[in-house]
mmCIF file of C-alpha atoms in Angstrom:
data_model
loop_
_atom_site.group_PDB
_atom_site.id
_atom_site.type_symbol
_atom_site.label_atom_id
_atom_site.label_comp_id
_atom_site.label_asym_id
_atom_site.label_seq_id
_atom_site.Cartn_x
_atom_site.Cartn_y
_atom_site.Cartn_z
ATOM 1 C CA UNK A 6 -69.099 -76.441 -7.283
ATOM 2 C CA UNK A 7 -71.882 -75.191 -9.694
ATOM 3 C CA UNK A 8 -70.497 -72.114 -11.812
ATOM 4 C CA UNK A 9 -73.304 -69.468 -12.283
ATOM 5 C CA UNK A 10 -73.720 -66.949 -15.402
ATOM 6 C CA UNK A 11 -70.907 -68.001 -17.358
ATOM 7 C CA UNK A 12 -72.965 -66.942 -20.620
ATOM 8 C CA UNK A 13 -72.639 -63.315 -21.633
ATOM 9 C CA UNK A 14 -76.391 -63.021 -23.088
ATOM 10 C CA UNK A 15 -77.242 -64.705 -19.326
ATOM 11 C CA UNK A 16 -75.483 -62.138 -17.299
ATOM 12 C CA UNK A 17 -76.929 -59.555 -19.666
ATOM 13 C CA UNK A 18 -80.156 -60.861 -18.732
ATOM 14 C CA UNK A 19 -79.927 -60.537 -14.904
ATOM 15 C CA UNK A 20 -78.376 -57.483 -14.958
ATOM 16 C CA UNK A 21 -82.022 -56.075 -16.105
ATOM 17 C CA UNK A 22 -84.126 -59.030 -14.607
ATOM 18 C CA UNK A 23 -82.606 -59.369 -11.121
ATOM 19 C CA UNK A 24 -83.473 -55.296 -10.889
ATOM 20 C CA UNK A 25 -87.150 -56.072 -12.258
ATOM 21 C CA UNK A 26 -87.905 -58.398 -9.568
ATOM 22 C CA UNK A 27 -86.235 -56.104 -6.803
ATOM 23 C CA UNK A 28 -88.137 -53.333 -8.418
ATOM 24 C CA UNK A 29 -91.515 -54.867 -8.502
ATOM 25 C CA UNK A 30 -91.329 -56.542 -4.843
ATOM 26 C CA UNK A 31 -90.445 -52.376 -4.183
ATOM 27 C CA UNK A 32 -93.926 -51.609 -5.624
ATOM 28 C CA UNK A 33 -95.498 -54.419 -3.951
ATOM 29 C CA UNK A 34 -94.452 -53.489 -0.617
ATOM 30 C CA UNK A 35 -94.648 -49.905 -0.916
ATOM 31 C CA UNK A 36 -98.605 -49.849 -0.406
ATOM 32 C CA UNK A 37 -97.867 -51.719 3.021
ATOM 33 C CA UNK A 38 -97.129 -49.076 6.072
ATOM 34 C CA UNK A 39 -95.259 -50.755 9.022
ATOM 35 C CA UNK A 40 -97.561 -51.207 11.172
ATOM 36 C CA UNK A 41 -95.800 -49.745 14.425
ATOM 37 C CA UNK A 42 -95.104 -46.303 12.752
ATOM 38 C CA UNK A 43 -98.249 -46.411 10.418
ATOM 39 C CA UNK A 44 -99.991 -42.937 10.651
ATOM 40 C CA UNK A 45 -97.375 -41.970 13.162
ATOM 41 C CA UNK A 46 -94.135 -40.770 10.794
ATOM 42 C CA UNK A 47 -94.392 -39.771 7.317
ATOM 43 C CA UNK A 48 -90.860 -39.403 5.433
ATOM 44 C CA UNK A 49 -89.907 -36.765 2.968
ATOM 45 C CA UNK A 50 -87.011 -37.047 0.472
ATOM 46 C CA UNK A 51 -86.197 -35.698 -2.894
ATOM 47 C CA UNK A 52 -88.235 -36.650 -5.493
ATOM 48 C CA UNK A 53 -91.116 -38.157 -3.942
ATOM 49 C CA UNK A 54 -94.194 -37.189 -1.822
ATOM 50 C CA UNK A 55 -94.542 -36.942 2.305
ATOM 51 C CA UNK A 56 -95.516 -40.403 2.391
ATOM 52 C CA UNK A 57 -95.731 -43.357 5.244
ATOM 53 C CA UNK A 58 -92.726 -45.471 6.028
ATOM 54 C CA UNK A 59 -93.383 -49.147 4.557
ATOM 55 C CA UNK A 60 -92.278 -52.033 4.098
ATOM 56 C CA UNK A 61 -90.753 -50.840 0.604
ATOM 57 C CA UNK A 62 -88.615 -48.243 2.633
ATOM 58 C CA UNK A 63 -87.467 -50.550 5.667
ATOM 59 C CA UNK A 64 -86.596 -53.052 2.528
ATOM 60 C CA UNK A 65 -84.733 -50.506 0.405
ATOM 61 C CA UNK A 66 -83.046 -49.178 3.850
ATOM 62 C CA UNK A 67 -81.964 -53.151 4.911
ATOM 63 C CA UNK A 68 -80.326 -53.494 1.383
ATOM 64 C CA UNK A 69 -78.465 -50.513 0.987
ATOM 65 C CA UNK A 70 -76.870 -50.803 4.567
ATOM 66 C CA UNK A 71 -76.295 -54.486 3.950
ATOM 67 C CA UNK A 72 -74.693 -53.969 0.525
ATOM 68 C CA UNK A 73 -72.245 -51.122 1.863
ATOM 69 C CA UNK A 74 -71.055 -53.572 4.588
ATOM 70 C CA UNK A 75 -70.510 -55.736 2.322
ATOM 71 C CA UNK A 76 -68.727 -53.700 0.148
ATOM 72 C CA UNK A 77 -68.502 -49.775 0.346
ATOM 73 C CA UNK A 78 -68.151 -48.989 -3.126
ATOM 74 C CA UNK A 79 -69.768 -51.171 -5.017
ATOM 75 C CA UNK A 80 -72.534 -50.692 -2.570
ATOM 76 C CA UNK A 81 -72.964 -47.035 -2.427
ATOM 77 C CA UNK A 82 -73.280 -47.457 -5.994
ATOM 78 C CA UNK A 83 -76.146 -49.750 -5.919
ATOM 79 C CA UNK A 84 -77.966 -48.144 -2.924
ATOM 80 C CA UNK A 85 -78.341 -45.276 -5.642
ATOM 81 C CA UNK A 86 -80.160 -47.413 -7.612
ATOM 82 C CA UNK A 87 -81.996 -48.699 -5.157
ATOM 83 C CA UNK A 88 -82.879 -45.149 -4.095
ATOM 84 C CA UNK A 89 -84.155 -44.445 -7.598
ATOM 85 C CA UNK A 90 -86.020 -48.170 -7.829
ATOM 86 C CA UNK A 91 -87.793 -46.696 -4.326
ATOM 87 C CA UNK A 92 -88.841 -43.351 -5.027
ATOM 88 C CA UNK A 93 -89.834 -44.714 -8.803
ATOM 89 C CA UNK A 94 -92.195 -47.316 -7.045
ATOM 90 C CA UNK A 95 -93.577 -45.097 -4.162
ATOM 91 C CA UNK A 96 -94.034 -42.293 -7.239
ATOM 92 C CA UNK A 97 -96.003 -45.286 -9.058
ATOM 93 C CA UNK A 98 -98.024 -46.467 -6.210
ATOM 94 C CA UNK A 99 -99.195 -43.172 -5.078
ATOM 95 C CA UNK A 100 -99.902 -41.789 -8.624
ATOM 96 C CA UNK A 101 -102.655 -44.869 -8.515
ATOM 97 C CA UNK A 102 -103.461 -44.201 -5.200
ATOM 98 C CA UNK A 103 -104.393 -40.718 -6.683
ATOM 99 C CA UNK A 104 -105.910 -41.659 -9.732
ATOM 100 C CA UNK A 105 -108.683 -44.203 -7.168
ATOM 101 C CA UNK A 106 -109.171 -41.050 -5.321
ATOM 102 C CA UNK A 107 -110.311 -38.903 -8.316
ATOM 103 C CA UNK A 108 -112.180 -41.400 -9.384
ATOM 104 C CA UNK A 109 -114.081 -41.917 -6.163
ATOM 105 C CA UNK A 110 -113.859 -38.167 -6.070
ATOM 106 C CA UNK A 111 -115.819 -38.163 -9.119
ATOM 107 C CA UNK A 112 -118.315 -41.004 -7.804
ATOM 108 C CA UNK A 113 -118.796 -39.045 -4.497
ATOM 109 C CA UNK A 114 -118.177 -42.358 -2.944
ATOM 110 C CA UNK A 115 -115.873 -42.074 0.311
ATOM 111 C CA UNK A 116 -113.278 -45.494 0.297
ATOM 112 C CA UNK A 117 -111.283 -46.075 -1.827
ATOM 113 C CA UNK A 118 -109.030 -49.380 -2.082
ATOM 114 C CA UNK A 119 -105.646 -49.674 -0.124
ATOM 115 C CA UNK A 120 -104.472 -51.006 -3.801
ATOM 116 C CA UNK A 121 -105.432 -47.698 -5.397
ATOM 117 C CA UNK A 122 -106.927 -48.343 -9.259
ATOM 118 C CA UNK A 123 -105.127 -51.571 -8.951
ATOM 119 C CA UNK A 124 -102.855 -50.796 -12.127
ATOM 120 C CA UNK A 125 -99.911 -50.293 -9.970
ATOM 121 C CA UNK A 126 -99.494 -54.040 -8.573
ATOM 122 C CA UNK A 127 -100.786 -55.383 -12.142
ATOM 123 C CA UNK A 128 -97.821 -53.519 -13.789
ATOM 124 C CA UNK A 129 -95.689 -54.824 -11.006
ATOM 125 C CA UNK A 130 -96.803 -58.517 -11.295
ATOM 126 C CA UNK A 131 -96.535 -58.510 -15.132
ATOM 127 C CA UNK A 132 -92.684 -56.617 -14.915
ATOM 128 C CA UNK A 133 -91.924 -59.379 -11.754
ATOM 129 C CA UNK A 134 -93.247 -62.264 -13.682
ATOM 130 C CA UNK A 135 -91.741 -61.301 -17.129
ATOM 131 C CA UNK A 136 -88.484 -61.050 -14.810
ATOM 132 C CA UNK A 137 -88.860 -64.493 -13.373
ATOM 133 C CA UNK A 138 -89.317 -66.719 -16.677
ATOM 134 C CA UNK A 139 -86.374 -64.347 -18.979
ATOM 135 C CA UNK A 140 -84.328 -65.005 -16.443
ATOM 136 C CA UNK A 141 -84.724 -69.023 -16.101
ATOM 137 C CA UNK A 142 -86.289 -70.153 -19.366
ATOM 138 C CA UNK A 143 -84.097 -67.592 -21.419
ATOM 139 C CA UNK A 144 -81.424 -67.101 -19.337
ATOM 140 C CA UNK A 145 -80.485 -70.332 -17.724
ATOM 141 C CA UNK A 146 -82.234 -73.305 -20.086
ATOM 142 C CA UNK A 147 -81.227 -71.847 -23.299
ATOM 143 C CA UNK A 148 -78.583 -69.739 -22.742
ATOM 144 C CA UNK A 149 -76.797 -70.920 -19.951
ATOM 145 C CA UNK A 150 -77.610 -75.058 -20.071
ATOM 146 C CA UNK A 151 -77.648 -74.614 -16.628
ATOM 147 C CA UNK A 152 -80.202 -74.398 -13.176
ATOM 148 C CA UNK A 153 -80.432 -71.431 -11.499
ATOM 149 C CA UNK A 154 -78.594 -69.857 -8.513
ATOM 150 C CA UNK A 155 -82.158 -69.504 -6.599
ATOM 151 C CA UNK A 156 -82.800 -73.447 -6.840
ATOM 152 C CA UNK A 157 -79.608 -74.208 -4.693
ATOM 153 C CA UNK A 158 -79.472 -71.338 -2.326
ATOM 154 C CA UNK A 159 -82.894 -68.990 -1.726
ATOM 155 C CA UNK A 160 -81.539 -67.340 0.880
ATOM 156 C CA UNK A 161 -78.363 -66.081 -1.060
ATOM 157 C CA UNK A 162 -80.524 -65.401 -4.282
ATOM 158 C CA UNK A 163 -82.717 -62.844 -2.247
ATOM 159 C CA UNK A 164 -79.623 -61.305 -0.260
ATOM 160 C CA UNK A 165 -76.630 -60.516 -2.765
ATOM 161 C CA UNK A 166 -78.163 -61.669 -6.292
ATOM 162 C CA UNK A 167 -79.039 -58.090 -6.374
ATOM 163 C CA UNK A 168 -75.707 -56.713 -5.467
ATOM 164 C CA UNK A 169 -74.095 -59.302 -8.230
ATOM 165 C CA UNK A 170 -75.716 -58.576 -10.568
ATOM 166 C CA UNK A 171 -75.060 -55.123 -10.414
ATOM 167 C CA UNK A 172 -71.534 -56.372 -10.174
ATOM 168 C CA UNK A 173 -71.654 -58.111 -13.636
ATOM 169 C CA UNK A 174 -72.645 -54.666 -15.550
ATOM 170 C CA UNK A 175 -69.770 -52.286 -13.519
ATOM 171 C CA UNK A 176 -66.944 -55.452 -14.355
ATOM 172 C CA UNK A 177 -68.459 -55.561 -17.819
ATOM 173 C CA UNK A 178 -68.139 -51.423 -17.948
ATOM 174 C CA UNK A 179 -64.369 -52.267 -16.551
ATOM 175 C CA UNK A 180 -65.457 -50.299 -13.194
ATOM 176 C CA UNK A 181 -64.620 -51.781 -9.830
ATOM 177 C CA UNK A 182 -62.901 -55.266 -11.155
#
């Protein structure tokens, strides 16, 4: 059986990268309304706007229900972060979506872009990208000698890398061992 993130500098690399990618695929999808209840229900929590529910909030819902299941405390913990990684990206996406309005605003023209100014999903795919190659060049070739997690099971890597990573900063804080 292939041992994972056995190098210190590698599990301190996931525990920001594995967030950056969750993060970013949170921006992504936040500018994507579901399209049964697009136009129809409009959410309102602390800290962000009335805004649509999206794919970003049925994806930030799934994980945080999945992760208490899996394990109440360590997962109530985490679904905080994830709350914070959502309202962070739907704050991002509609501050752009904003900022292509004014500008339109200023143009008199009428449409403006489901994408906004754009700058949104450009930060995102430089922050997801960045976290991609730190985590396998970095990470795994140089640090750990080692392939990644993701190459033998996808499936796992998108459902509780997340949660483990998270993990490997609270065991390395000596919470929750």
């Amino acid at each position: 059986r292939q041992v994972y993130h056995r190098e210190p500098a590698n599990q301190f690399i996931h525990f920001f990268g594995v967030p950056g990618i969750l993060w970013s695929l949170l921006i992504f999808t936040a500018l994507l309304p579901v399209p049964v209840l697009a136009n129809r229900i409009e959410i309102s929590i602390p800290f962000a706007q009335k805004h649509a529910i999206t794919w970003a909030t049925v994806g930030s819902i799934g994980y945080s229900l999945f992760y208490i299941k899996i394990d109440p405390f360590g997962g109530s913990l985490y679904s905080l972060v994830i709350y914070v990684m959502y309202v962070s990206a739907v704050r991002m996406t509609q501050n752009d979506l904003k900022a292509a309005q004014k500008k339109q605003d200023d143009r008199h023209a009428s449409d403006i872009s489901w994408t906004g100014t754009g700058r949104a999903l450009q930060f995102a795919f430089v922050v997801h990208f960045l976290s991609w190659y730190v985590q396998i060049h970095l990470g795994h070739a140089i640090y750990e000698g080692a392939k990644p997690a993701v190459l033998d099971s996808f499936g796992g890597a998108l459902t509780s890398a997340p949660l483990f990573a998270f993990y490997e900063g609270l065991w390395y804080l000596g919470i929750n061992k």
